[in-house]
CSV table of C-alpha atoms in Angstrom, one decimal:
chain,number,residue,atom,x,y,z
A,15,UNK,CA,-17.6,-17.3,-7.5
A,16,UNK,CA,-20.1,-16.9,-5.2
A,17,UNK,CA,-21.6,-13.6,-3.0
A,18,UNK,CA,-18.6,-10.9,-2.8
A,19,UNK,CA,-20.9,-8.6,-0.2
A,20,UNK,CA,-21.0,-12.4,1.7
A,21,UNK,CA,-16.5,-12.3,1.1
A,22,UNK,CA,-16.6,-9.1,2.1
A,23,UNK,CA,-18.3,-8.8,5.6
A,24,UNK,CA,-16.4,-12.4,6.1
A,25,UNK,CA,-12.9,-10.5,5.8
A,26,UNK,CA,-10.6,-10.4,8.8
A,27,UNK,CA,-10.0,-6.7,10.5
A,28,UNK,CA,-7.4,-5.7,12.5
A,29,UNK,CA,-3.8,-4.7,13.3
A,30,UNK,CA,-0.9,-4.9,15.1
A,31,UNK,CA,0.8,-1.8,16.2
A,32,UNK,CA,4.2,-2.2,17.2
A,33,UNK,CA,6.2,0.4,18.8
A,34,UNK,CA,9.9,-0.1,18.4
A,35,UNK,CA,12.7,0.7,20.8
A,36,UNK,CA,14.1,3.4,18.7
A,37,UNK,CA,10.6,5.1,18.9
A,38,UNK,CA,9.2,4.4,15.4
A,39,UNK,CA,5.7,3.2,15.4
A,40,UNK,CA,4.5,0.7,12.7
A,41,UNK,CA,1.3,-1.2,12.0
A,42,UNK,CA,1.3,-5.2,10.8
A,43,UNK,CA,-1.1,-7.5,9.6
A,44,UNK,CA,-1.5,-10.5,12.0
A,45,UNK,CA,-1.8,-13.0,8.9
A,46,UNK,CA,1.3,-12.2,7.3
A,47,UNK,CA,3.2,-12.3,10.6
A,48,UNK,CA,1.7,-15.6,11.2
A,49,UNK,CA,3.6,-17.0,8.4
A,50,UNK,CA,7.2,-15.9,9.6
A,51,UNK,CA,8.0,-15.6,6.1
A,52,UNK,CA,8.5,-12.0,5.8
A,53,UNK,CA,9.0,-8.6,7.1
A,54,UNK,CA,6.6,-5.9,6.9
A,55,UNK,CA,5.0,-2.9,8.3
A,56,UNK,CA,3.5,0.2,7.2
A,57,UNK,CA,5.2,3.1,9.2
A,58,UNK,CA,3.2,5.6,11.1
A,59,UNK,CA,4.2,9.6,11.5
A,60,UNK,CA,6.1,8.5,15.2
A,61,UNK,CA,9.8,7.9,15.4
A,62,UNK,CA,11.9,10.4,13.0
A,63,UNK,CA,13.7,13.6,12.6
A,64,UNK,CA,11.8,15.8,10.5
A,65,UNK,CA,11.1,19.5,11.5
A,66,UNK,CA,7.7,20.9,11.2
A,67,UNK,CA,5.3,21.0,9.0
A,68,UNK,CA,6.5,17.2,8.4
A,69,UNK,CA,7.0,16.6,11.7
A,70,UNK,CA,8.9,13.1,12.8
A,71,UNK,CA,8.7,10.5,10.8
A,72,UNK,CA,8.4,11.6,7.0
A,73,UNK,CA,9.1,9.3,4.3
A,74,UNK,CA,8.1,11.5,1.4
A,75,UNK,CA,10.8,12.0,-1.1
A,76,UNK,CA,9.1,15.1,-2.7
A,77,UNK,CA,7.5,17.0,0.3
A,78,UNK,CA,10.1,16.9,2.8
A,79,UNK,CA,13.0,19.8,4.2
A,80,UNK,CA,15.5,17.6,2.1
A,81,UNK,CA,16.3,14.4,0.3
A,82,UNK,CA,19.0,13.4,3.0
A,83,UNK,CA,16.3,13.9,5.4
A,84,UNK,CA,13.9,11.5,3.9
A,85,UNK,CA,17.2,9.1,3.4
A,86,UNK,CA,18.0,9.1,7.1
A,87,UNK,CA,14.3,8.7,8.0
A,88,UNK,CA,14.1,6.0,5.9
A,89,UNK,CA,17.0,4.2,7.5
A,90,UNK,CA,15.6,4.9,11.0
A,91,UNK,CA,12.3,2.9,9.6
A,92,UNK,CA,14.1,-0.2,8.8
A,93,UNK,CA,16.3,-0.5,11.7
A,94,UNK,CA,12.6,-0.5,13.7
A,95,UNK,CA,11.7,-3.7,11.2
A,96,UNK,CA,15.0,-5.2,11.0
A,97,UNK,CA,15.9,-4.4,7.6
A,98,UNK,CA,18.5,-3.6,5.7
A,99,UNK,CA,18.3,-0.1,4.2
A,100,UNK,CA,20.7,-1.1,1.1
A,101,UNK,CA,17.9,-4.1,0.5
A,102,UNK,CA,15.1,-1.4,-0.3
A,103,UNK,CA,13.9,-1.3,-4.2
A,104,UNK,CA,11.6,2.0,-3.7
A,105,UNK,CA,8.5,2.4,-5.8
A,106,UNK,CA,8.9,5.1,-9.0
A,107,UNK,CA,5.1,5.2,-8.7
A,108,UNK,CA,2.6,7.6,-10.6
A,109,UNK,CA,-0.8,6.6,-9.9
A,110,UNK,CA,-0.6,3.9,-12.7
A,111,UNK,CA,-1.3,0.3,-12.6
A,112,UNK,CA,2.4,-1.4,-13.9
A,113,UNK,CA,4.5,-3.5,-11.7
A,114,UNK,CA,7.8,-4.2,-11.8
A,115,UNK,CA,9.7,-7.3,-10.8
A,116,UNK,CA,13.0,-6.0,-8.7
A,117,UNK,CA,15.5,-8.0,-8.5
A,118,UNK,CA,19.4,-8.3,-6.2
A,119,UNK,CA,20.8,-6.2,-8.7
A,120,UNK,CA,18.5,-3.2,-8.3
A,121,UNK,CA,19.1,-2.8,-4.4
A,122,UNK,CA,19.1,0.6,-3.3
A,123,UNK,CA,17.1,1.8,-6.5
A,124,UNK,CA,15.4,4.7,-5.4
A,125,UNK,CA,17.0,4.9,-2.0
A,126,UNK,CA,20.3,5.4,-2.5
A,127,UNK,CA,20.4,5.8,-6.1
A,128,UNK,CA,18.0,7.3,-8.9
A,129,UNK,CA,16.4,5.0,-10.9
A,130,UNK,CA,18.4,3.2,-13.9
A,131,UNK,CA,17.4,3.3,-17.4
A,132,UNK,CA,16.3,0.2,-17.9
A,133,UNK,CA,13.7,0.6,-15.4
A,134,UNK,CA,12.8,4.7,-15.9
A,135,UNK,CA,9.6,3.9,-17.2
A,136,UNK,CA,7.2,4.5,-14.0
A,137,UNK,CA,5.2,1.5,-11.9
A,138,UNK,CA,3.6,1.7,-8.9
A,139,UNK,CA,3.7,-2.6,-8.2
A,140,UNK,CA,6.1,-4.6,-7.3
A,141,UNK,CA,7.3,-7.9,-7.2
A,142,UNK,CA,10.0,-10.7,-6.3
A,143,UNK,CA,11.0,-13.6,-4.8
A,144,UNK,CA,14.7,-12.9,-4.3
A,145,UNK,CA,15.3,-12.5,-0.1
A,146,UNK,CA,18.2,-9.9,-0.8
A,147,UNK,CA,15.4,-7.5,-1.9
A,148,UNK,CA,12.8,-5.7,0.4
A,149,UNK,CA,9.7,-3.9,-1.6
A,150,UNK,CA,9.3,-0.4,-0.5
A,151,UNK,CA,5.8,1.6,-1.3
A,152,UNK,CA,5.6,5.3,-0.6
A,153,UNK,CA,1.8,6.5,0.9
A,154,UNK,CA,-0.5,9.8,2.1
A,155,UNK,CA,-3.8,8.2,1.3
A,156,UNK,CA,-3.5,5.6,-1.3
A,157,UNK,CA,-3.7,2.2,-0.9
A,158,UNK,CA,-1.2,-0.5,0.0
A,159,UNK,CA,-1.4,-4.2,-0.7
A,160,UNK,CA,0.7,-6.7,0.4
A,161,UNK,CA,0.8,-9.9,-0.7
A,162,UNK,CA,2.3,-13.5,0.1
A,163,UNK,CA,2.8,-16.8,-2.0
A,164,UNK,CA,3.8,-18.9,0.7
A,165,UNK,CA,4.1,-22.0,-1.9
A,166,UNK,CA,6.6,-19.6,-4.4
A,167,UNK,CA,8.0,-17.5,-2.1
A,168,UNK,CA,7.3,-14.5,-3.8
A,169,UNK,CA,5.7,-11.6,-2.6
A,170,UNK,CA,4.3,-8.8,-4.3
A,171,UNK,CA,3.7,-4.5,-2.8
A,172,UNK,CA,1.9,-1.9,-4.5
A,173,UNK,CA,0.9,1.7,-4.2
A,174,UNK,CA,-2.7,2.2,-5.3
A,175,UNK,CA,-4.4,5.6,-5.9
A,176,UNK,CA,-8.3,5.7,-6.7
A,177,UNK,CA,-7.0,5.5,-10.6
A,178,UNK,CA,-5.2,3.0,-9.8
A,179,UNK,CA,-7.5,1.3,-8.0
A,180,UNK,CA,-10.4,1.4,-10.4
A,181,UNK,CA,-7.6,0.8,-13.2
A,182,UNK,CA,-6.6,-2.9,-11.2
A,183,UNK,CA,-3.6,-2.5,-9.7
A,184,UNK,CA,-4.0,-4.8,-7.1
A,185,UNK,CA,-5.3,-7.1,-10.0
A,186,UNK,CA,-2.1,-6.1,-11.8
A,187,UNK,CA,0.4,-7.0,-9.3
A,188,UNK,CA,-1.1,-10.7,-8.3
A,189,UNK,CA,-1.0,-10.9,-12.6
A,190,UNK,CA,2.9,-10.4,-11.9
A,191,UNK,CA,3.4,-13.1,-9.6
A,192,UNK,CA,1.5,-15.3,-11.4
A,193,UNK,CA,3.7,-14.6,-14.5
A,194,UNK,CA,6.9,-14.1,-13.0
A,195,UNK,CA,6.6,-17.2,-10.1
A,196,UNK,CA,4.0,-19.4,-11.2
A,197,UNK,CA,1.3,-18.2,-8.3
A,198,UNK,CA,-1.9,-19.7,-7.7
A,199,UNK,CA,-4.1,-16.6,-6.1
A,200,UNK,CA,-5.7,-19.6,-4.0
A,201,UNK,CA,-2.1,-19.6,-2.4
A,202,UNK,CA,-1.9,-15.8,-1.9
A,203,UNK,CA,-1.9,-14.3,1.6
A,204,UNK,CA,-3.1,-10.5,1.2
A,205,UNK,CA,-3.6,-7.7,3.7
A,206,UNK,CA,-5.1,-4.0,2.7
A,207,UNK,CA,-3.0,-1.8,4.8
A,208,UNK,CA,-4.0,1.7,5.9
A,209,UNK,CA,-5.7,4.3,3.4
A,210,UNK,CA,-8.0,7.2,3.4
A,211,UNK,CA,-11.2,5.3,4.5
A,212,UNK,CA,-15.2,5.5,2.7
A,213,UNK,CA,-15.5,8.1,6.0
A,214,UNK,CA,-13.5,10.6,4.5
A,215,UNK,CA,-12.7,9.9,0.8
A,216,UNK,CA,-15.4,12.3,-1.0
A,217,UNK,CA,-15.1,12.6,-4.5
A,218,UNK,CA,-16.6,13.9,-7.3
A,219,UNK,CA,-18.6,13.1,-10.4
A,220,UNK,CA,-15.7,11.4,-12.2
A,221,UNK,CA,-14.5,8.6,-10.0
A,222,UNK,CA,-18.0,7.6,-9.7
A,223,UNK,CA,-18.2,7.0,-13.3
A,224,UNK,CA,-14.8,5.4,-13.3
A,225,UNK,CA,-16.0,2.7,-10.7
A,226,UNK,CA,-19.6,2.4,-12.3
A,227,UNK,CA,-17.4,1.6,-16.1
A,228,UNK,CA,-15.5,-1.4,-13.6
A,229,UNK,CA,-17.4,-2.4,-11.1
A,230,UNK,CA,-20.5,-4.0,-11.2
A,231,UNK,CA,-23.6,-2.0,-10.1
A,232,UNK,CA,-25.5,-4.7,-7.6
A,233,UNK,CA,-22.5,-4.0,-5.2
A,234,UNK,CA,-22.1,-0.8,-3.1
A,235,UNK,CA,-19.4,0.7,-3.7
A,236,UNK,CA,-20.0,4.3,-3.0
A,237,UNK,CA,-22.9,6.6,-1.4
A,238,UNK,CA,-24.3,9.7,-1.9
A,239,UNK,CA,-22.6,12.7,0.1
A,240,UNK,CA,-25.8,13.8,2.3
A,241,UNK,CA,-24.7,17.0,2.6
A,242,UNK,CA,-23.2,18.1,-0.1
A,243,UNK,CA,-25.4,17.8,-3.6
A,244,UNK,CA,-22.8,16.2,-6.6
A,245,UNK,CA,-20.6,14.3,-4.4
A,246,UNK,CA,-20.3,10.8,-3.0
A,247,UNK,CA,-17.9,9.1,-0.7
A,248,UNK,CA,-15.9,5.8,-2.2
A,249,UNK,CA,-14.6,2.6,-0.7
A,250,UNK,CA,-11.0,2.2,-1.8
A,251,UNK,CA,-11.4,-1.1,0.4
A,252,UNK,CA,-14.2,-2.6,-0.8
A,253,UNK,CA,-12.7,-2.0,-4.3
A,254,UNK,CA,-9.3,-3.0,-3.6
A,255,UNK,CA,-11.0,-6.3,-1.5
A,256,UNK,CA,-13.1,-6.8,-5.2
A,257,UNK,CA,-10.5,-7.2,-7.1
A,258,UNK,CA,-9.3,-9.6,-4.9
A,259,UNK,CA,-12.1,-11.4,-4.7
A,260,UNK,CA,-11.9,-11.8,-9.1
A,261,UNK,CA,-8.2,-12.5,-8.9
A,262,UNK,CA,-9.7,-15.8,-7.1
A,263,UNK,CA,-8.3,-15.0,-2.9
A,264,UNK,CA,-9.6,-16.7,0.0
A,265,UNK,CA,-11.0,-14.5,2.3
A,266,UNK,CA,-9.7,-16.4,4.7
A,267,UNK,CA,-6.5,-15.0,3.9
A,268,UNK,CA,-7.4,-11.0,3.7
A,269,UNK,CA,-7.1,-9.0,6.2
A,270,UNK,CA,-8.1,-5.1,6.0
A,271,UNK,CA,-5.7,-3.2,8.2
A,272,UNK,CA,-8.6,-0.6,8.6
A,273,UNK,CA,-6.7,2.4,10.2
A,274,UNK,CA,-8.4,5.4,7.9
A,275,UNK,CA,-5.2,7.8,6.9
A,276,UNK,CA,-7.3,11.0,7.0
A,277,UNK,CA,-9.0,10.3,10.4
A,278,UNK,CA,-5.7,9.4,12.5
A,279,UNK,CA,-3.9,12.7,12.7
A,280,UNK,CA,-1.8,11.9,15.8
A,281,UNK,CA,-0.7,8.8,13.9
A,282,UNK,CA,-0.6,8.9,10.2
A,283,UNK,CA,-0.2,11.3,7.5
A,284,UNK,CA,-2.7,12.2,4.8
A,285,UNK,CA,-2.4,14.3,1.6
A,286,UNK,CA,-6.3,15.1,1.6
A,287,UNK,CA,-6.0,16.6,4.9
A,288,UNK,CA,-2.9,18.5,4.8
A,289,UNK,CA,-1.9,18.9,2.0
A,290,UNK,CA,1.4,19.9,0.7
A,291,UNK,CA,2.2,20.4,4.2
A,292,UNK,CA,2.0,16.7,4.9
A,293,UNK,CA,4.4,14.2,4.5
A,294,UNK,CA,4.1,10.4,4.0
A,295,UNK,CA,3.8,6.9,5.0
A,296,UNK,CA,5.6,3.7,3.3
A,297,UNK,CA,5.0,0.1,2.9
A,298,UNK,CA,7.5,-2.4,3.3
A,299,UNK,CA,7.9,-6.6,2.6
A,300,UNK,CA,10.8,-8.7,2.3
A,301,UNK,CA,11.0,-12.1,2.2
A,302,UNK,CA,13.2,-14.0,5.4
């Protein structure tokens, strides 16, 4: 497969920050737009209603003033993108690795509706190629991944924690599209969007040894804390960019957002840094 440190540095970095008339700020990735194929963004903290401590723009569900509040924040996001807030399938995510391939049917799951029984059990991927149906991911730190078969037209969003990470769930979610729409990963157009970056993500003992039992140990994928004895600080992109790299994606068509979640406190939220007293982020791709 070749070098993956050689992938890695060859990787495309950047973003596009729009800011939107009705004062919401988002973040794209210039390859996805390129394709005018979708819609996306991942929000930033600008734009909403929210009160302190979750001030503006806060799309968590479970740390916010109120539901409605999150609902009406919500809408204010996709009128910034140009999407239909009745399209949204909303992630019922745990830190896991299963996807979940939404279809028309399930608009407004998790957005204006709970979740339905057929679909109660919990995954933190998604996937479809139905243009009725905009993927929505829910963030303070984890990873998002967004990904394009421009051949299919399918597209595929997932939430991805650390467990998640080291577990596959980007790896999971191009495994959907290939079973669900045929995809070659050759065809996939991927961008890592914002996440709690190497420079701030220390961690303990036991996500080193969860990354040492997937990852191979020729590649760096963590380093030693130097100040503090026992603890290292991981690369949720490097892993996440890995696992890309197995699934068979050009780099060519990556690009790492690179905005670190923890570092940008005027911008984005971050549950390491605040807390319960932070809100969140989310994720969103439809096809046009």
């Amino acid at each position: 497969m070749g070098d993956f440190n050689a992938y890695f540095d060859s990787i495309h970095r950047g973003y596009t920050r729009v800011d939107a008339e009705n004062g919401v700020t988002y973040f794209t990735a210039e390859n996805l737009a390129q394709t005018g194929l979708v819609r996306h963004g991942f929000t930033s903290r600008l734009g909403g209603i929210s009160k302190p401590p979750y001030d503006s723009l806060n799309l968590s569900w479970t740390r916010c003033v109120s539901v409605e509040e999150t609902r009406k924040n919500v809408a204010i996001a996709c009128d910034a993108m140009g999407i239909k807030k009745e399209d949204l399938v909303v992630v019922n995510g745990v830190h896991g690795v299963d996807v979940h391939k939404a279809v028309h049917g399930e608009r407004g799951m998790g957005y204006e509706s709970s979740y339905r029984p057929q679909v109660d059990a919990t995954f933190d991927g998604l996937v479809t190629n139905e243009k009725t149906v905009c993927l929505n991911t829910i963030h303070a730190d984890c990873t998002p991944v967004f990904l394009l078969d421009p051949a299919k037209k399918a597209i595929g969003l997932c939430h991805s924690g650390w467990r998640g990470t080291v577990m596959g769930m980007a790896r999971n979610t191009i495994a959907a599209m290939e079973e669900h729409f045929g995809t070659d990963p050759k065809d996939l157009i991927a961008a890592i969007g914002p996440n709690i970056g190497k420079c701030c993500f220390e961690v303990s003992q036991d996500v080193v040894d969860a990354i040492r039992n997937g990852y191979p140990d020729d590649i760096v994928f963590y380093t030693p804390d130097e100040g503090v004895e026992g603890k290292y600080h991981a690369d949720l992109v490097k892993l996440t960019a890995y696992d890309l790299y197995q699934k068979g994606i050009k780099a060519e068509n990556v690009t790492i957002m690179g905005l670190c979640t923890c570092c940008e406190k005027e911008l984005l939220y971050s549950f390491r840094r605040d807390g319960k007293q932070g809100g969140a982020m989310n994720s969103f791709l439809q096809l046009i």
